[in-house]
Each structure stands twice: as structure tokens, then as C-alpha cells.
Amino acid sequence: AQSVTQPDIHITVSEGASLELRCNYSYGATPYLFWYVQSPGQGLQLLLKYFSGDTLVQGIKGFEAEFKRSQSSFNLRKPSVHWSDAAEYFCAVGARLAGGSYIPTFGRGTSLIVHP
Amino acid sequence: EAQVTQNPRYLITVTGKKLTVTCSQNMNHEYMSWYRQDPGLGLRQIYYSMNVEVTDKGDVPEGYKVSRKEKRNFPLILESPSPNQTSLYFCASISLGSTDTQYFGPGTRLTVL
């Protein structure tokens, strides 16, 4: 069965600093990978996804993630963090449904705190 | 507008009082599911449905029931809620065979006293 590990429960960065959130997955085949963000009191928003092709994936809000098969990782990065990026971030690996759809199996999340 | 709606958005209830959280989608999706979100645990799937009258347990089904009598609706039923079911609940849907991602509802925050 697939699983996702987000080793950092909390990450604190200063506004303007770079950010990397770690994600490691376990999956028997080529994984479909997602990053979601949840702002305080809000629902889930998809930041980006990797299905195949280029291993560096661009997402919304200036985020990107790199798929590294050799390390079973899909780390999320942003070169310069804004105060509005403070949120909970979830990495997820896709579980295949009939017909080829994928639904996410979530990690436990990383809470990002941004200092002014 | 494509969307998943949930009602109510907030609910405070007492132990043992049956409640239903409704979920509806307007995209004609076959697949629908319910998650609960708890601090430090991420989102865990409670139940899912592949189509009308087809439901199955997710990772944490104990204490919950679902039904799928119509394609658009997938209510979550707590027949005898307990305090450990205090949580944030999300409904989601996706079209089988689609390369799209799953659509999530806005969430229902449930408190059981």
C-alpha cells in the first residue's frame, strides 16, 4: 500500500527566505504525487501535481516540486516566502481507481510559520 | 460552477444525538468520498463510493455510515456521535477515468460534547 511521510511537523522561516518542505513516499509503481495547501479555516487547494514527464513541476503561487525517484522524494520549494504562505501543507501520493483516476493518500502535514 | 457543497459548515452537538452531514456535487462524478482531518494526522478516508448504491470502507469507518442513493449526493451519518468524532470533515468527488484531480468541499467542523 502507498504511504507518505512528511518528516517535519512544523517549519519556521522568515519572510523572503527560501523554503523547502520534505516529502517521502512509498509506492510500488510510478507514483502520482500531489501537494495541497490549507490556509487557516479554509479547505484544501491543489498546489501542483506530478503524473509523468519533467521531474520539476511548477505550481500555483510560485511553488515548485521536484520528483526524485532514487530518493522516493517529492519536495516542495519556493524561492522567497511571503507572509500569506503561512498554512498547512500536505503531500499526497495517488491511489489508482478504476478507469485511471487517482485519489490522494495524504501525509500528516507540515505547518509553515512565517516570521516577518 | 463546478463545486462540492457540504452542510452544515459548523455543527456542535451532544453525545448520542444522531446527525447527518450532507454532501452534494454538480459534476456528475461517479466517485465520492469522505475524509476526516485531525491535527498531526492529516486527512484520513472514512468511506467512499464508486457509484450509486456502491459504497465501501476507507481507513477509519468505525462510527460512521454513508449512503449513495443518487449520484450527486453522499451524506455522512453519525448515528451515535462521540467526542472522539470531533473533527473537520471533507467531502470530495472525482470523475472515474479522468486525469483531473479530486474536488474537495469546503469542510464541516463538527464538535461533539
mmCIF file of C-alpha atoms in Angstrom:
data_model
loop_
_atom_site.group_PDB
_atom_site.id
_atom_site.type_symbol
_atom_site.label_atom_id
_atom_site.label_comp_id
_atom_site.label_asym_id
_atom_site.label_seq_id
_atom_site.Cartn_x
_atom_site.Cartn_y
_atom_site.Cartn_z
ATOM 1 C CA ALA A 1 0.000 0.000 0.000
ATOM 2 C CA GLN A 2 1.129 3.514 -0.682
ATOM 3 C CA SER A 3 2.151 5.874 2.106
ATOM 4 C CA VAL A 4 3.555 9.347 2.538
ATOM 5 C CA THR A 5 5.921 10.717 5.169
ATOM 6 C CA GLN A 6 6.333 14.372 5.908
ATOM 7 C CA PRO A 7 9.155 14.397 8.442
ATOM 8 C CA ASP A 8 8.714 17.992 9.571
ATOM 9 C CA ILE A 9 5.642 18.786 11.667
ATOM 10 C CA HIS A 10 6.477 22.492 11.816
ATOM 11 C CA ILE A 11 8.760 24.695 9.741
ATOM 12 C CA THR A 12 9.529 28.300 10.619
ATOM 13 C CA VAL A 13 11.021 30.682 8.071
ATOM 14 C CA SER A 14 11.476 34.414 7.773
ATOM 15 C CA GLU A 15 9.579 36.304 5.137
ATOM 16 C CA GLY A 16 11.671 36.489 1.988
ATOM 17 C CA ALA A 17 13.671 33.382 2.812
ATOM 18 C CA SER A 18 13.628 30.267 0.690
ATOM 19 C CA LEU A 19 11.522 27.259 1.634
ATOM 20 C CA GLU A 20 11.772 23.525 1.192
ATOM 21 C CA LEU A 21 9.180 21.124 2.590
ATOM 22 C CA ARG A 22 10.123 17.481 2.544
ATOM 23 C CA CYS A 23 8.010 14.589 1.385
ATOM 24 C CA ASN A 24 8.930 10.929 1.023
ATOM 25 C CA TYR A 25 6.600 8.341 -0.422
ATOM 26 C CA SER A 26 6.284 4.611 -0.613
ATOM 27 C CA TYR A 27 4.636 3.185 -3.705
ATOM 28 C CA GLY A 28 5.150 0.058 -5.768
ATOM 29 C CA ALA A 29 4.947 1.623 -9.185
ATOM 30 C CA THR A 30 5.373 5.023 -10.764
ATOM 31 C CA PRO A 31 3.721 7.350 -8.294
ATOM 32 C CA TYR A 32 1.292 10.129 -8.914
ATOM 33 C CA LEU A 33 2.158 12.858 -6.433
ATOM 34 C CA PHE A 34 0.397 15.945 -5.170
ATOM 35 C CA TRP A 35 0.947 18.909 -2.907
ATOM 36 C CA TYR A 36 -2.035 20.623 -1.292
ATOM 37 C CA VAL A 37 -2.203 23.745 0.860
ATOM 38 C CA GLN A 38 -4.732 24.549 3.532
ATOM 39 C CA SER A 39 -4.862 28.085 4.833
ATOM 40 C CA PRO A 40 -6.276 28.624 8.337
ATOM 41 C CA GLY A 41 -10.003 27.952 8.357
ATOM 42 C CA GLN A 42 -10.022 27.082 4.676
ATOM 43 C CA GLY A 43 -10.424 23.989 2.570
ATOM 44 C CA LEU A 44 -7.780 22.234 0.519
ATOM 45 C CA GLN A 45 -6.241 23.776 -2.553
ATOM 46 C CA LEU A 46 -4.121 21.867 -5.038
ATOM 47 C CA LEU A 47 -0.701 23.493 -5.471
ATOM 48 C CA LEU A 48 0.748 21.133 -8.059
ATOM 49 C CA LYS A 49 0.834 17.534 -9.187
ATOM 50 C CA TYR A 50 3.245 15.145 -10.876
ATOM 51 C CA PHE A 51 1.961 12.470 -13.179
ATOM 52 C CA SER A 52 4.834 11.893 -15.595
ATOM 53 C CA GLY A 53 7.384 13.733 -17.721
ATOM 54 C CA ASP A 54 9.540 16.555 -16.444
ATOM 55 C CA THR A 55 10.516 15.844 -12.862
ATOM 56 C CA LEU A 56 10.430 19.532 -11.918
ATOM 57 C CA VAL A 57 6.830 20.611 -11.638
ATOM 58 C CA GLN A 58 5.627 24.185 -11.465
ATOM 59 C CA GLY A 59 2.544 25.040 -9.457
ATOM 60 C CA ILE A 60 0.491 27.979 -8.375
ATOM 61 C CA LYS A 61 1.626 30.769 -6.053
ATOM 62 C CA GLY A 62 5.255 30.412 -7.136
ATOM 63 C CA PHE A 63 5.721 26.891 -5.775
ATOM 64 C CA GLU A 64 7.585 24.081 -7.475
ATOM 65 C CA ALA A 65 8.370 20.487 -6.580
ATOM 66 C CA GLU A 66 10.935 18.019 -7.801
ATOM 67 C CA PHE A 67 10.313 14.313 -8.163
ATOM 68 C CA LYS A 68 13.383 12.214 -7.356
ATOM 69 C CA ARG A 69 12.734 8.546 -7.920
ATOM 70 C CA SER A 70 16.087 7.438 -6.461
ATOM 71 C CA GLN A 71 15.255 9.141 -3.169
ATOM 72 C CA SER A 72 11.488 8.468 -3.231
ATOM 73 C CA SER A 73 11.006 12.156 -2.610
ATOM 74 C CA PHE A 74 8.792 14.955 -3.857
ATOM 75 C CA ASN A 75 9.972 18.070 -2.021
ATOM 76 C CA LEU A 76 8.146 21.364 -2.325
ATOM 77 C CA ARG A 77 10.130 24.574 -2.785
ATOM 78 C CA LYS A 78 9.618 28.270 -3.026
ATOM 79 C CA PRO A 79 12.487 30.756 -3.529
ATOM 80 C CA SER A 80 11.007 33.580 -1.468
ATOM 81 C CA VAL A 81 8.269 33.059 1.094
ATOM 82 C CA HIS A 82 5.514 35.597 1.688
ATOM 83 C CA TRP A 83 3.618 36.010 4.954
ATOM 84 C CA SER A 84 0.483 34.770 3.183
ATOM 85 C CA ASP A 85 2.158 31.397 2.622
ATOM 86 C CA ALA A 86 1.682 30.534 6.298
ATOM 87 C CA ALA A 87 -0.528 27.454 6.138
ATOM 88 C CA GLU A 88 -0.632 23.680 6.454
ATOM 89 C CA TYR A 89 0.922 21.794 3.556
ATOM 90 C CA PHE A 90 0.046 18.241 2.645
ATOM 91 C CA CYS A 91 1.929 15.907 0.382
ATOM 92 C CA ALA A 92 -0.069 13.049 -1.121
ATOM 93 C CA VAL A 93 0.527 10.007 -3.291
ATOM 94 C CA GLY A 94 -2.155 8.914 -5.721
ATOM 95 C CA ALA A 95 -4.051 5.682 -5.294
ATOM 96 C CA ARG A 96 -5.364 4.394 -8.601
ATOM 97 C CA LEU A 97 -9.075 3.990 -9.128
ATOM 98 C CA ALA A 98 -10.858 2.017 -11.784
ATOM 99 C CA GLY A 99 -10.664 3.785 -15.125
ATOM 100 C CA GLY A 100 -7.378 5.513 -14.384
ATOM 101 C CA SER A 101 -8.315 8.223 -11.920
ATOM 102 C CA TYR A 102 -6.166 8.825 -8.881
ATOM 103 C CA ILE A 103 -7.152 9.956 -5.425
ATOM 104 C CA PRO A 104 -4.680 11.224 -2.845
ATOM 105 C CA THR A 105 -3.429 9.374 0.203
ATOM 106 C CA PHE A 106 -2.236 12.160 2.462
ATOM 107 C CA GLY A 107 0.768 12.695 4.661
ATOM 108 C CA ARG A 108 0.282 14.157 8.115
ATOM 109 C CA GLY A 109 1.070 17.666 7.010
ATOM 110 C CA THR A 110 3.687 20.320 7.705
ATOM 111 C CA SER A 111 2.692 23.565 9.341
ATOM 112 C CA LEU A 112 4.543 26.551 7.891
ATOM 113 C CA ILE A 113 5.089 29.557 10.142
ATOM 114 C CA VAL A 114 6.362 32.746 8.543
ATOM 115 C CA HIS A 115 8.106 35.383 10.658
ATOM 116 C CA PRO A 116 8.053 38.997 9.471
ATOM 117 C CA GLU B 1 -19.664 26.462 -11.493
ATOM 118 C CA ALA B 2 -18.259 23.043 -10.650
ATOM 119 C CA GLN B 3 -18.404 22.518 -6.935
ATOM 120 C CA VAL B 4 -18.825 20.225 -3.979
ATOM 121 C CA THR B 5 -21.050 21.595 -1.247
ATOM 122 C CA GLN B 6 -21.365 20.469 2.345
ATOM 123 C CA ASN B 7 -23.900 21.312 5.007
ATOM 124 C CA PRO B 8 -23.726 22.346 7.698
ATOM 125 C CA ARG B 9 -20.352 24.073 7.760
ATOM 126 C CA TYR B 10 -20.273 24.107 11.543
ATOM 127 C CA LEU B 11 -22.095 21.867 13.990
ATOM 128 C CA ILE B 12 -21.999 21.486 17.754
ATOM 129 C CA THR B 13 -23.910 18.550 19.148
ATOM 130 C CA VAL B 14 -24.028 16.250 22.133
ATOM 131 C CA THR B 15 -23.008 12.644 22.557
ATOM 132 C CA GLY B 16 -25.503 10.169 21.130
ATOM 133 C CA LYS B 17 -27.632 12.576 19.115
ATOM 134 C CA LYS B 18 -27.835 11.323 15.545
ATOM 135 C CA LEU B 19 -26.663 13.716 12.859
ATOM 136 C CA THR B 20 -26.195 13.841 9.111
ATOM 137 C CA VAL B 21 -23.725 15.916 7.146
ATOM 138 C CA THR B 22 -24.810 16.355 3.561
ATOM 139 C CA CYS B 23 -22.536 16.423 0.536
ATOM 140 C CA SER B 24 -23.569 17.262 -2.994
ATOM 141 C CA GLN B 25 -21.647 17.640 -6.245
ATOM 142 C CA ASN B 26 -22.843 19.087 -9.538
ATOM 143 C CA MET B 27 -20.278 17.489 -11.854
ATOM 144 C CA ASN B 28 -21.923 14.086 -12.413
ATOM 145 C CA HIS B 29 -18.937 12.396 -10.770
ATOM 146 C CA GLU B 30 -19.129 8.686 -10.088
ATOM 147 C CA TYR B 31 -16.646 8.634 -7.208
ATOM 148 C CA MET B 32 -17.276 10.395 -3.919
ATOM 149 C CA SER B 33 -15.556 10.107 -0.568
ATOM 150 C CA TRP B 34 -15.457 11.408 2.975
ATOM 151 C CA TYR B 35 -12.354 12.358 4.944
ATOM 152 C CA ARG B 36 -11.732 13.492 8.452
ATOM 153 C CA GLN B 37 -8.856 15.786 9.339
ATOM 154 C CA ASP B 38 -7.261 15.800 12.762
ATOM 155 C CA PRO B 39 -4.176 17.717 13.907
ATOM 156 C CA GLY B 40 -0.998 15.785 13.238
ATOM 157 C CA LEU B 41 -2.828 13.032 11.380
ATOM 158 C CA GLY B 42 -3.547 14.619 8.023
ATOM 159 C CA LEU B 43 -6.659 13.564 6.138
ATOM 160 C CA ARG B 44 -7.920 10.040 6.557
ATOM 161 C CA GLN B 45 -10.555 8.484 4.387
ATOM 162 C CA ILE B 46 -13.746 7.356 6.150
ATOM 163 C CA TYR B 47 -15.894 5.915 3.350
ATOM 164 C CA TYR B 48 -16.034 6.122 -0.388
ATOM 165 C CA SER B 49 -18.479 5.341 -3.148
ATOM 166 C CA MET B 50 -17.679 4.270 -6.690
ATOM 167 C CA ASN B 51 -21.230 4.886 -7.913
ATOM 168 C CA VAL B 52 -24.875 4.812 -6.887
ATOM 169 C CA GLU B 53 -25.549 2.071 -4.337
ATOM 170 C CA VAL B 54 -21.838 1.161 -4.244
ATOM 171 C CA THR B 55 -20.042 2.134 -1.036
ATOM 172 C CA ASP B 56 -17.007 0.827 0.816
ATOM 173 C CA LYS B 57 -14.992 1.468 3.939
ATOM 174 C CA GLY B 58 -11.941 3.660 3.979
ATOM 175 C CA ASP B 59 -9.272 3.733 6.650
ATOM 176 C CA VAL B 60 -11.371 4.929 9.603
ATOM 177 C CA PRO B 61 -15.020 3.841 9.098
ATOM 178 C CA GLU B 62 -15.955 2.997 12.705
ATOM 179 C CA GLY B 63 -18.884 5.038 13.990
ATOM 180 C CA TYR B 64 -19.934 6.287 10.554
ATOM 181 C CA LYS B 65 -22.437 5.322 7.892
ATOM 182 C CA VAL B 66 -22.966 6.552 4.365
ATOM 183 C CA SER B 67 -25.491 6.101 1.613
ATOM 184 C CA ARG B 68 -25.464 6.774 -2.113
ATOM 185 C CA LYS B 69 -28.997 6.750 -3.439
ATOM 186 C CA GLU B 70 -28.370 9.427 -6.034
ATOM 187 C CA LYS B 71 -25.258 10.191 -7.988
ATOM 188 C CA ARG B 72 -24.930 13.753 -6.754
ATOM 189 C CA ASN B 73 -25.417 13.161 -3.016
ATOM 190 C CA PHE B 74 -23.291 11.300 -0.497
ATOM 191 C CA PRO B 75 -24.407 12.007 3.086
ATOM 192 C CA LEU B 76 -22.314 11.074 6.104
ATOM 193 C CA ILE B 77 -24.308 9.754 9.042
ATOM 194 C CA LEU B 78 -23.221 9.586 12.663
ATOM 195 C CA GLU B 79 -25.906 7.553 14.418
ATOM 196 C CA SER B 80 -24.468 7.952 17.903
ATOM 197 C CA PRO B 81 -21.733 10.591 17.850
ATOM 198 C CA SER B 82 -18.988 10.511 20.441
ATOM 199 C CA PRO B 83 -16.421 13.152 21.437
ATOM 200 C CA ASN B 84 -13.671 11.346 19.522
ATOM 201 C CA GLN B 85 -15.561 12.176 16.342
ATOM 202 C CA THR B 86 -14.940 15.852 16.907
ATOM 203 C CA SER B 87 -13.070 16.738 13.750
ATOM 204 C CA LEU B 88 -13.029 18.608 10.455
ATOM 205 C CA TYR B 89 -14.770 16.654 7.715
ATOM 206 C CA PHE B 90 -14.283 16.959 3.971
ATOM 207 C CA CYS B 91 -16.302 15.513 1.141
ATOM 208 C CA ALA B 92 -14.672 15.022 -2.261
ATOM 209 C CA SER B 93 -15.533 13.768 -5.731
ATOM 210 C CA ILE B 94 -13.853 12.852 -8.997
ATOM 211 C CA SER B 95 -14.889 11.502 -12.364
ATOM 212 C CA LEU B 96 -13.666 7.940 -12.900
ATOM 213 C CA GLY B 97 -11.251 7.788 -15.802
ATOM 214 C CA SER B 98 -10.499 11.473 -15.537
ATOM 215 C CA THR B 99 -6.993 12.874 -15.358
ATOM 216 C CA ASP B 100 -8.393 15.710 -13.310
ATOM 217 C CA THR B 101 -7.775 15.974 -9.607
ATOM 218 C CA GLN B 102 -10.257 15.362 -6.878
ATOM 219 C CA TYR B 103 -12.606 18.216 -5.971
ATOM 220 C CA PHE B 104 -12.978 18.951 -2.266
ATOM 221 C CA GLY B 105 -15.851 20.539 -0.416
ATOM 222 C CA PRO B 106 -15.275 23.449 1.990
ATOM 223 C CA GLY B 107 -15.332 21.293 5.114
ATOM 224 C CA THR B 108 -17.645 20.756 8.085
ATOM 225 C CA ARG B 109 -16.319 21.400 11.555
ATOM 226 C CA LEU B 110 -18.061 19.077 13.995
ATOM 227 C CA THR B 111 -17.838 19.305 17.770
ATOM 228 C CA VAL B 112 -19.354 16.553 19.886
ATOM 229 C CA LEU B 113 -19.729 17.437 23.552
#
